[in-house]
Every structure is written in C-alpha cells, then in structure tokens.
Amino acid sequence: MTPEQAARHLRRANEVARRAMSLGRHPFGAILVAPDGETVLAEQGNVDTVNHAESVLARTAVQNYSADYLWQCTLVTTVEPCAMCAGTQYWAHIGRLVYGMTESRLLELTGNHGENPTMDLPCREVFARGQKAIEVTGPVAEVEEDIATLHRGFWK
C-alpha cells in the first residue's frame, strides 16, 4: 500500500469512527483493504468496550475470506490496536496493519477515562510474540491530527 493509499484509507476509517460516534459509540473506525491496496472489503465502527472496531472486523473477515487471502489484506484503523485487537488480527491471519495514531497518544487525550482504560502495550510488541511477521505501518503523521481532533472532542 502506498503512503497516499494509506492516508486515503485512514481518512475513510476516520469517517467510520465519526459515524460510530454519532451513534453514541466510541470514535474508532477500521476498514479491511484487499490485496490491490484499493478495494475496501469491509468497514466497522466501534460497538462497545469489548467489541472494538478492529476485532469485530477481523472476526467478520475470517467468516468471509480464506486465511491465504487475508494474509495479503490490510487492516486500516484510526488508532493503534489494543492488545485484544492485535491478538484478534493475528489469529485472523490479516497480514498487514496501518494505523493513524498511537495508543499512547490516545492515552494523552483520554487520560484515566473509565470507558477507555488504555493499556501501554504497543501492537508491535504483541505481534513480536507471535510466529507470524505482521507488517505494521503507523502512526501516519498526515492524518494523525484529524484523528486526534475527533477524540479530543469526544472524551471530555
């Protein structure tokens, strides 16, 4: 995926997050991109505190695509996946990840918020403990502030 494609897909994921927020949910959004780097196969907003956008998307993807196909796909998400979501992506066999903003930056914006007790465990560390080499790109500076703005307005 080119940097231009990554930024474009992250903007779309942020619109998914905005839609989730308009439904009263936390502002996280994720999309699954096909191996061509262009085709969006699925999109998912946050559902609740245990059904994060990334994990719901990964579970749905496993039901619809083969592991070999998913290994060539990219999960694009607004914020670095938490340990649960990184683990779900790993088990779903989705081979690439692009995220816009780090989980540590999210913690700066949310503080010790009861609805988002952010863990200090970068997704790269979760993936490093596994046996699959998941390719990770992020944060993406070009869209980070747009994503942060959505969260800044939500968590107050």
Coordinates of N, CA, C and O in Angstrom, one line a residue:
M1 N 0.9 -1.2 0.0 CA 0.0 0.0 0.0 C 0.9 1.2 0.0 O 1.8 1.3 0.8
T2 N 0.6 2.2 -0.9 CA 1.4 3.4 -1.0 C 1.1 4.3 0.2 O 0.0 4.2 0.8
P3 N 1.9 5.3 0.5 CA 1.6 6.3 1.5 C 0.3 7.0 1.2 O -0.5 7.3 2.1
E4 N 0.1 7.3 -0.1 CA -1.2 8.0 -0.5 C -2.4 7.2 -0.2 O -3.4 7.7 0.2
Q5 N -2.3 5.9 -0.6 CA -3.4 5.0 -0.3 C -3.7 4.9 1.2 O -4.8 4.9 1.6
A6 N -2.6 4.7 2.0 CA -2.8 4.6 3.4 C -3.5 5.8 4.0 O -4.4 5.7 4.8
A7 N -3.1 7.0 3.6 CA -3.7 8.2 4.1 C -5.2 8.3 3.7 O -6.0 8.7 4.5
R8 N -5.5 8.0 2.5 CA -6.8 8.0 2.0 C -7.7 7.0 2.8 O -8.8 7.3 3.2
H9 N -7.2 5.8 3.0 CA -8.0 4.8 3.7 C -8.1 5.2 5.2 O -9.2 4.9 5.8
L10 N -7.1 5.8 5.7 CA -7.2 6.3 7.1 C -8.3 7.4 7.3 O -9.0 7.4 8.3
R11 N -8.4 8.2 6.3 CA -9.5 9.3 6.3 C -10.8 8.6 6.2 O -11.8 9.0 6.9
R12 N -10.9 7.5 5.4 CA -12.2 6.8 5.4 C -12.5 6.1 6.7 O -13.6 6.2 7.2
A13 N -11.5 5.5 7.3 CA -11.7 4.9 8.6 C -12.1 5.9 9.7 O -12.9 5.7 10.5
N14 N -11.6 7.1 9.5 CA -12.0 8.2 10.5 C -13.4 8.6 10.3 O -14.1 9.0 11.2
E15 N -13.9 8.5 9.1 CA -15.3 8.8 8.8 C -16.2 7.7 9.4 O -17.3 8.0 9.9
V16 N -15.7 6.5 9.4 CA -16.4 5.4 10.0 C -16.4 5.6 11.6 O -17.4 5.4 12.2
A17 N -15.3 6.1 12.1 CA -15.3 6.4 13.5 C -16.2 7.6 13.9 O -16.9 7.5 14.9
R18 N -16.3 8.5 13.0 CA -17.3 9.7 13.2 C -18.7 9.1 13.2 O -19.5 9.6 14.0
R19 N -19.0 8.2 12.3 CA -20.3 7.6 12.3 C -20.6 6.8 13.5 O -21.7 6.9 14.1
A20 N -19.6 6.1 14.0 CA -19.8 5.4 15.3 C -20.1 6.3 16.4 O -21.0 6.1 17.3
M21 N -19.4 7.5 16.5 CA -19.6 8.5 17.5 C -21.0 9.1 17.4 O -21.6 9.3 18.4
S22 N -21.5 9.2 16.2 CA -22.9 9.8 16.0 C -23.9 8.8 16.5 O -25.0 9.3 16.8
L23 N -23.5 7.6 16.7 CA -24.5 6.6 17.2 C -24.3 6.4 18.7 O -24.8 5.4 19.3
G24 N -23.5 7.2 19.3 CA -23.2 7.2 20.7 C -22.1 6.2 21.1 O -22.0 5.9 22.3
R25 N -21.3 5.7 20.2 CA -20.2 4.8 20.5 C -18.9 5.5 20.5 O -18.8 6.7 20.0
H26 N -17.9 4.9 21.0 CA -16.6 5.4 21.0 C -16.1 5.6 19.5 O -16.3 4.8 18.7
P27 N -15.3 6.7 19.3 CA -14.9 7.1 17.9 C -13.7 6.3 17.4 O -12.6 6.9 17.2
F28 N -13.9 5.1 17.1 CA -12.9 4.3 16.5 C -13.4 3.7 15.2 O -14.6 3.2 15.2
G29 N -12.6 3.6 14.2 CA -13.1 3.0 12.9 C -12.0 2.2 12.2 O -10.8 2.6 12.4
A30 N -12.4 1.1 11.6 CA -11.5 0.3 10.9 C -12.0 -0.2 9.5 O -13.3 -0.3 9.4
I31 N -11.2 -0.4 8.6 CA -11.6 -0.9 7.3 C -10.6 -2.0 6.9 O -9.4 -2.1 7.3
L32 N -11.1 -3.0 6.1 CA -10.3 -4.0 5.6 C -10.1 -3.8 4.1 O -11.0 -3.6 3.4
V33 N -8.8 -3.7 3.7 CA -8.5 -3.4 2.3 C -7.9 -4.6 1.6 O -7.1 -5.3 2.2
A34 N -8.4 -4.9 0.4 CA -8.0 -6.0 -0.4 C -6.5 -5.9 -0.8 O -5.9 -4.9 -0.7
P35 N -5.9 -7.0 -1.3 CA -4.5 -7.0 -1.7 C -4.2 -6.0 -2.7 O -3.0 -5.6 -2.8
D36 N -5.1 -5.5 -3.5 CA -4.8 -4.5 -4.5 C -4.5 -3.1 -3.9 O -4.1 -2.2 -4.6
G37 N -4.7 -3.0 -2.6 CA -4.5 -1.7 -1.9 C -5.6 -0.6 -2.1 O -5.5 0.5 -1.6
E38 N -6.6 -1.0 -2.9 CA -7.6 0.0 -3.3 C -9.0 -0.4 -2.8 O -9.7 0.3 -2.2
T39 N -9.4 -1.7 -3.0 CA -10.7 -2.2 -2.8 C -11.0 -2.3 -1.3 O -10.2 -3.0 -0.6
V40 N -12.0 -1.7 -0.8 CA -12.4 -1.8 0.6 C -13.4 -3.0 0.7 O -14.5 -2.9 0.1
L41 N -13.0 -4.0 1.5 CA -13.8 -5.2 1.6 C -14.9 -5.1 2.7 O -15.9 -5.7 2.6
A42 N -14.6 -4.3 3.8 CA -15.5 -4.2 4.9 C -15.0 -3.0 5.7 O -13.9 -2.5 5.7
E43 N -16.0 -2.4 6.5 CA -15.7 -1.3 7.4 C -16.5 -1.6 8.7 O -17.6 -2.2 8.7
Q44 N -15.9 -1.1 9.8 CA -16.6 -1.3 11.1 C -16.2 -0.2 12.0 O -15.1 0.2 12.2
G45 N -17.2 0.3 12.7 CA -17.0 1.2 13.8 C -17.0 0.5 15.1 O -17.3 -0.7 15.2
N46 N -16.6 1.2 16.1 CA -16.6 0.6 17.5 C -18.0 0.2 17.9 O -19.0 1.0 17.6
V47 N -18.2 -0.9 18.6 CA -19.5 -1.3 19.0 C -19.6 -1.0 20.5 O -20.6 -0.3 21.0
D48 N -18.7 -1.5 21.3 CA -18.7 -1.3 22.8 C -17.3 -1.6 23.3 O -16.4 -1.8 22.5
T49 N -17.2 -1.7 24.6 CA -15.9 -1.8 25.2 C -15.2 -3.1 25.0 O -13.9 -3.2 25.2
V50 N -15.9 -4.1 24.6 CA -15.2 -5.4 24.3 C -15.4 -5.8 22.8 O -14.8 -6.8 22.4
N51 N -16.1 -5.0 22.1 CA -16.3 -5.3 20.6 C -15.7 -4.1 19.9 O -16.5 -3.3 19.3
H52 N -14.4 -4.0 19.9 CA -13.7 -2.9 19.2 C -13.9 -3.0 17.7 O -14.0 -4.1 17.2
A53 N -13.7 -1.9 17.0 CA -13.9 -1.9 15.6 C -12.9 -3.0 14.9 O -13.4 -3.7 14.0
E54 N -11.7 -3.0 15.3 CA -10.7 -3.9 14.7 C -11.0 -5.4 14.9 O -10.9 -6.2 14.0
S55 N -11.4 -5.7 16.2 CA -11.7 -7.1 16.5 C -13.0 -7.6 15.8 O -13.0 -8.7 15.3
V56 N -14.0 -6.8 15.8 CA -15.2 -7.2 15.1 C -15.0 -7.4 13.6 O -15.4 -8.3 13.0
L57 N -14.2 -6.4 13.0 CA -13.9 -6.5 11.6 C -13.1 -7.8 11.3 O -13.4 -8.5 10.3
A58 N -12.1 -8.1 12.1 CA -11.3 -9.3 11.9 C -12.1 -10.6 12.0 O -11.9 -11.5 11.2
R59 N -13.0 -10.6 13.0 CA -13.8 -11.8 13.2 C -14.8 -12.0 11.9 O -15.0 -13.1 11.5
T60 N -15.3 -10.9 11.5 CA -16.2 -10.9 10.3 C -15.4 -11.4 9.0 O -15.8 -12.2 8.2
A61 N -14.2 -10.9 8.9 CA -13.3 -11.2 7.8 C -13.0 -12.7 7.7 O -13.1 -13.3 6.6
V62 N -12.8 -13.3 8.9 CA -12.5 -14.8 8.9 C -13.7 -15.6 8.4 O -13.5 -16.6 7.9
Q63 N -14.8 -15.1 8.7 CA -16.0 -15.8 8.2 C -16.3 -15.7 6.7 O -17.1 -16.4 6.2
N64 N -15.6 -14.7 6.1 CA -15.9 -14.4 4.7 C -14.8 -14.7 3.7 O -15.0 -14.7 2.5
Y65 N -13.5 -14.8 4.2 CA -12.4 -14.9 3.4 C -11.4 -16.0 3.9 O -11.4 -16.2 5.1
S66 N -10.7 -16.6 3.0 CA -9.7 -17.6 3.4 C -8.5 -17.0 4.1 O -8.2 -15.8 3.9
A67 N -7.8 -17.8 4.9 CA -6.6 -17.3 5.6 C -5.5 -16.8 4.6 O -4.9 -15.8 4.8
D68 N -5.4 -17.6 3.5 CA -4.4 -17.2 2.5 C -4.7 -15.8 1.9 O -3.8 -15.0 1.6
Y69 N -6.0 -15.5 1.6 CA -6.4 -14.2 1.1 C -6.2 -13.1 2.1 O -5.6 -12.1 1.8
L70 N -6.6 -13.4 3.3 CA -6.5 -12.4 4.4 C -5.0 -12.0 4.7 O -4.7 -10.9 5.0
W71 N -4.1 -13.0 4.5 CA -2.7 -12.7 4.7 C -2.2 -11.6 3.8 O -1.3 -10.8 4.1
Q72 N -2.9 -11.4 2.6 CA -2.5 -10.4 1.7 C -3.2 -9.1 1.9 O -3.0 -8.1 1.2
C73 N -4.2 -9.0 2.8 CA -5.0 -7.9 3.0 C -4.4 -6.9 4.1 O -3.4 -7.3 4.8
T74 N -5.0 -5.8 4.2 CA -4.5 -4.8 5.2 C -5.7 -4.3 6.1 O -6.7 -3.9 5.5
L75 N -5.5 -4.4 7.4 CA -6.4 -3.8 8.3 C -6.0 -2.3 8.5 O -4.8 -2.1 8.9
V76 N -6.8 -1.4 8.2 CA -6.5 0.1 8.4 C -7.4 0.6 9.5 O -8.6 0.4 9.4
T77 N -6.8 1.2 10.5 CA -7.6 1.6 11.7 C -7.1 3.0 12.2 O -5.9 3.3 12.0
T78 N -8.0 3.7 12.7 CA -7.7 5.1 13.2 C -6.7 5.1 14.3 O -5.8 5.9 14.2
V79 N -6.8 4.2 15.2 CA -5.9 4.2 16.4 C -5.2 2.9 16.5 O -5.8 1.8 16.2
E80 N -3.9 2.9 16.9 CA -3.2 1.6 17.1 C -4.0 0.6 17.9 O -4.6 0.9 18.9
P81 N -4.1 -0.6 17.4 CA -4.9 -1.6 18.0 C -4.4 -1.9 19.4 O -3.2 -2.0 19.7
C82 N -5.4 -2.1 20.3 CA -5.0 -2.6 21.7 C -4.5 -4.0 21.6 O -4.6 -4.7 20.6
A83 N -4.1 -4.6 22.8 CA -3.6 -5.9 22.8 C -4.7 -6.9 22.3 O -4.4 -7.9 21.6
M84 N -6.0 -6.7 22.7 CA -7.0 -7.6 22.3 C -7.2 -7.6 20.8 O -7.3 -8.6 20.1
C85 N -7.2 -6.4 20.2 CA -7.4 -6.3 18.7 C -6.2 -6.8 17.9 O -6.4 -7.4 16.9
A86 N -5.0 -6.5 18.4 CA -3.8 -7.0 17.8 C -3.8 -8.5 17.8 O -3.5 -9.2 16.8
G87 N -4.2 -9.1 18.9 CA -4.3 -10.6 19.0 C -5.3 -11.1 18.1 O -5.1 -12.2 17.4
T88 N -6.5 -10.4 18.0 CA -7.5 -10.9 17.0 C -7.1 -10.8 15.6 O -7.3 -11.7 14.8
Q89 N -6.4 -9.7 15.2 CA -5.8 -9.6 13.9 C -4.8 -10.7 13.6 O -4.9 -11.4 12.6
Y90 N -4.0 -11.0 14.6 CA -3.0 -12.1 14.4 C -3.7 -13.4 14.2 O -3.4 -14.1 13.2
W91 N -4.7 -13.8 15.0 CA -5.4 -15.0 14.8 C -6.3 -15.1 13.5 O -6.5 -16.1 13.0
A92 N -6.7 -13.9 13.1 CA -7.5 -13.8 11.8 C -6.6 -14.0 10.6 O -7.1 -14.1 9.5
H93 N -5.3 -13.9 10.8 CA -4.3 -14.0 9.7 C -4.3 -12.9 8.7 O -4.1 -13.1 7.5
I94 N -4.6 -11.7 9.2 CA -4.6 -10.5 8.4 C -3.1 -10.0 8.4 O -2.6 -9.6 9.5
G95 N -2.5 -10.0 7.2 CA -1.0 -9.8 7.2 C -0.4 -8.4 7.3 O 0.8 -8.3 7.6
R96 N -1.3 -7.4 7.2 CA -0.8 -6.0 7.3 C -1.7 -5.1 8.2 O -2.9 -5.4 8.2
L97 N -1.1 -4.1 8.7 CA -1.8 -3.2 9.6 C -1.3 -1.8 9.3 O -0.1 -1.5 9.1
V98 N -2.2 -0.8 9.1 CA -1.9 0.6 9.0 C -2.7 1.3 10.1 O -4.0 1.1 10.1
Y99 N -2.1 2.1 10.9 CA -2.9 2.9 11.9 C -2.4 4.3 11.9 O -1.3 4.7 11.5
G100 N -3.4 5.2 12.3 CA -3.1 6.6 12.2 C -2.5 7.2 13.4 O -1.6 8.1 13.3
M101 N -2.9 6.8 14.6 CA -2.5 7.5 15.8 C -2.1 6.4 16.8 O -2.8 5.3 16.9
T102 N -1.0 6.6 17.6 CA -0.6 5.6 18.6 C -1.6 5.5 19.8 O -2.3 6.5 20.1
E103 N -1.5 4.3 20.4 CA -2.3 4.1 21.6 C -1.8 5.1 22.7 O -2.6 5.6 23.5
S104 N -0.5 5.4 22.8 CA 0.0 6.3 23.8 C -0.5 7.7 23.6 O -0.8 8.4 24.6
R105 N -0.7 8.1 22.3 CA -1.3 9.4 22.1 C -2.7 9.4 22.5 O -3.2 10.4 23.0
L106 N -3.4 8.3 22.3 CA -4.8 8.2 22.7 C -4.9 8.4 24.2 O -5.8 9.1 24.7
L107 N -4.0 7.8 24.9 CA -4.0 7.9 26.4 C -3.8 9.4 26.8 O -4.4 9.9 27.8
E108 N -3.0 10.1 26.1 CA -2.8 11.5 26.4 C -4.1 12.3 26.3 O -4.4 13.2 27.0
L109 N -4.9 11.9 25.3 CA -6.2 12.6 25.0 C -7.3 12.2 26.0 O -8.2 13.0 26.3
T110 N -7.3 10.9 26.4 CA -8.4 10.4 27.2 C -8.1 10.5 28.7 O -9.0 10.5 29.5
G111 N -6.8 10.5 29.1 CA -6.5 10.4 30.5 C -6.9 9.1 31.1 O -7.1 8.1 30.4
N112 N -7.2 9.1 32.3 CA -7.7 7.9 33.0 C -9.2 7.8 32.9 O -9.9 7.8 33.9
H113 N -9.7 7.7 31.7 CA -11.2 7.6 31.4 C -11.7 6.3 31.7 O -11.2 5.3 31.2
G114 N -12.8 6.2 32.5 CA -13.3 4.9 32.9 C -13.8 4.0 31.7 O -13.8 2.8 31.8
E115 N -14.2 4.7 30.6 CA -14.6 3.9 29.5 C -13.5 3.5 28.5 O -13.7 2.8 27.5
N116 N -12.3 4.0 28.8 CA -11.2 3.7 27.9 C -9.9 3.6 28.7 O -9.0 4.4 28.6
P117 N -9.8 2.5 29.5 CA -8.5 2.3 30.3 C -7.4 1.8 29.4 O -7.1 0.6 29.4
T118 N -6.8 2.7 28.7 CA -5.8 2.3 27.7 C -4.7 1.5 28.3 O -4.2 1.9 29.4
M119 N -4.3 0.5 27.7 CA -3.1 -0.3 28.1 C -1.9 0.2 27.4 O -1.9 0.5 26.2
D120 N -0.8 0.1 28.1 CA 0.5 0.6 27.5 C 1.2 -0.7 26.9 O 2.2 -1.2 27.5
L121 N 0.7 -1.2 25.8 CA 1.2 -2.4 25.2 C 1.1 -2.2 23.7 O 0.1 -2.5 23.1
P122 N 2.2 -1.6 23.0 CA 2.1 -1.4 21.6 C 1.9 -2.7 20.8 O 2.3 -3.7 21.2
C123 N 1.1 -2.5 19.7 CA 0.8 -3.7 18.9 C 2.0 -4.4 18.3 O 2.0 -5.6 18.2
R124 N 3.0 -3.6 18.1 CA 4.3 -4.3 17.5 C 4.8 -5.3 18.6 O 5.4 -6.3 18.2
E125 N 4.7 -5.0 19.9 CA 5.1 -5.9 20.9 C 4.3 -7.1 20.9 O 4.8 -8.3 21.1
V126 N 3.0 -7.0 20.7 CA 2.1 -8.1 20.7 C 2.4 -9.0 19.5 O 2.6 -10.2 19.7
F127 N 2.6 -8.4 18.3 CA 2.9 -9.2 17.1 C 4.3 -9.9 17.3 O 4.5 -11.0 16.8
A128 N 5.2 -9.2 17.9 CA 6.6 -9.8 18.0 C 6.6 -11.1 18.8 O 7.5 -11.9 18.7
R129 N 5.6 -11.3 19.7 CA 5.5 -12.5 20.5 C 4.9 -13.7 19.7 O 5.0 -14.8 20.2
G130 N 4.4 -13.4 18.5 CA 3.8 -14.5 17.7 C 4.8 -15.1 16.7 O 6.0 -14.7 16.6
Q131 N 4.3 -16.0 15.9 CA 5.1 -16.7 14.9 C 4.9 -16.1 13.5 O 5.4 -16.7 12.5
K132 N 4.1 -15.1 13.3 CA 3.8 -14.5 12.0 C 4.4 -13.1 11.9 O 4.2 -12.3 12.9
A133 N 4.9 -12.8 10.8 CA 5.5 -11.4 10.6 C 4.5 -10.5 10.1 O 4.3 -10.3 8.9
I134 N 3.7 -9.9 11.0 CA 2.6 -8.9 10.5 C 3.3 -7.6 10.2 O 4.1 -7.1 11.1
E135 N 3.1 -7.1 9.0 CA 3.7 -5.8 8.6 C 2.9 -4.6 9.2 O 1.7 -4.6 9.0
V136 N 3.6 -3.7 9.9 CA 2.9 -2.6 10.6 C 3.4 -1.3 10.1 O 4.6 -1.1 10.0
T137 N 2.5 -0.4 9.7 CA 2.8 1.0 9.4 C 2.0 1.9 10.3 O 0.8 1.7 10.4
G138 N 2.6 2.8 10.9 CA 2.0 3.7 11.8 C 2.9 4.2 12.9 O 3.9 3.6 13.2
P139 N 2.6 5.4 13.4 CA 1.5 6.2 13.1 C 1.7 7.0 11.7 O 2.9 7.0 11.3
V140 N 0.6 7.5 11.2 CA 0.7 8.2 9.9 C 0.5 9.7 10.2 O -0.6 10.1 10.5
A141 N 1.6 10.5 10.2 CA 1.5 11.9 10.6 C 0.5 12.7 9.8 O -0.1 13.6 10.3
E142 N 0.4 12.4 8.5 CA -0.5 13.1 7.6 C -2.0 13.2 8.1 O -2.7 14.2 7.9
V143 N -2.4 12.2 8.8 CA -3.8 12.1 9.3 C -4.0 12.1 10.8 O -5.1 12.2 11.3
E144 N -2.9 12.0 11.5 CA -2.9 11.9 13.0 C -3.7 13.0 13.6 O -4.5 12.7 14.5
E145 N -3.5 14.2 13.2 CA -4.2 15.3 13.9 C -5.7 15.3 13.7 O -6.5 15.6 14.6
D146 N -6.2 14.9 12.5 CA -7.6 14.7 12.2 C -8.2 13.7 13.1 O -9.3 13.9 13.7
I147 N -7.5 12.6 13.3 CA -8.0 11.5 14.2 C -8.0 12.0 15.7 O -9.0 11.8 16.4
A148 N -6.9 12.7 16.1 CA -6.8 13.3 17.4 C -8.0 14.3 17.7 O -8.5 14.3 18.8
T149 N -8.3 15.1 16.7 CA -9.4 16.1 16.9 C -10.7 15.4 17.2 O -11.4 15.8 18.1
L150 N -11.0 14.3 16.5 CA -12.2 13.6 16.8 C -12.2 13.1 18.3 O -13.3 13.2 19.0
H151 N -11.1 12.5 18.7 CA -11.1 12.0 20.1 C -11.0 13.1 21.1 O -11.6 13.0 22.2
R152 N -10.4 14.2 20.8 CA -10.3 15.3 21.7 C -11.7 15.8 22.1 O -12.0 16.1 23.2
G153 N -12.5 15.9 21.1 CA -13.9 16.4 21.3 C -14.8 15.4 22.0 O -15.7 15.8 22.7
F154 N -14.4 14.1 21.9 CA -15.3 13.1 22.5 C -15.1 12.8 24.0 O -16.0 12.6 24.7
W155 N -13.8 12.7 24.4 CA -13.5 12.2 25.7 C -13.6 13.2 26.9 O -13.3 12.9 28.0
K156 N -14.1 14.4 26.6 CA -14.2 15.5 27.6 C -15.4 15.3 28.5 O -16.4 14.8 28.1

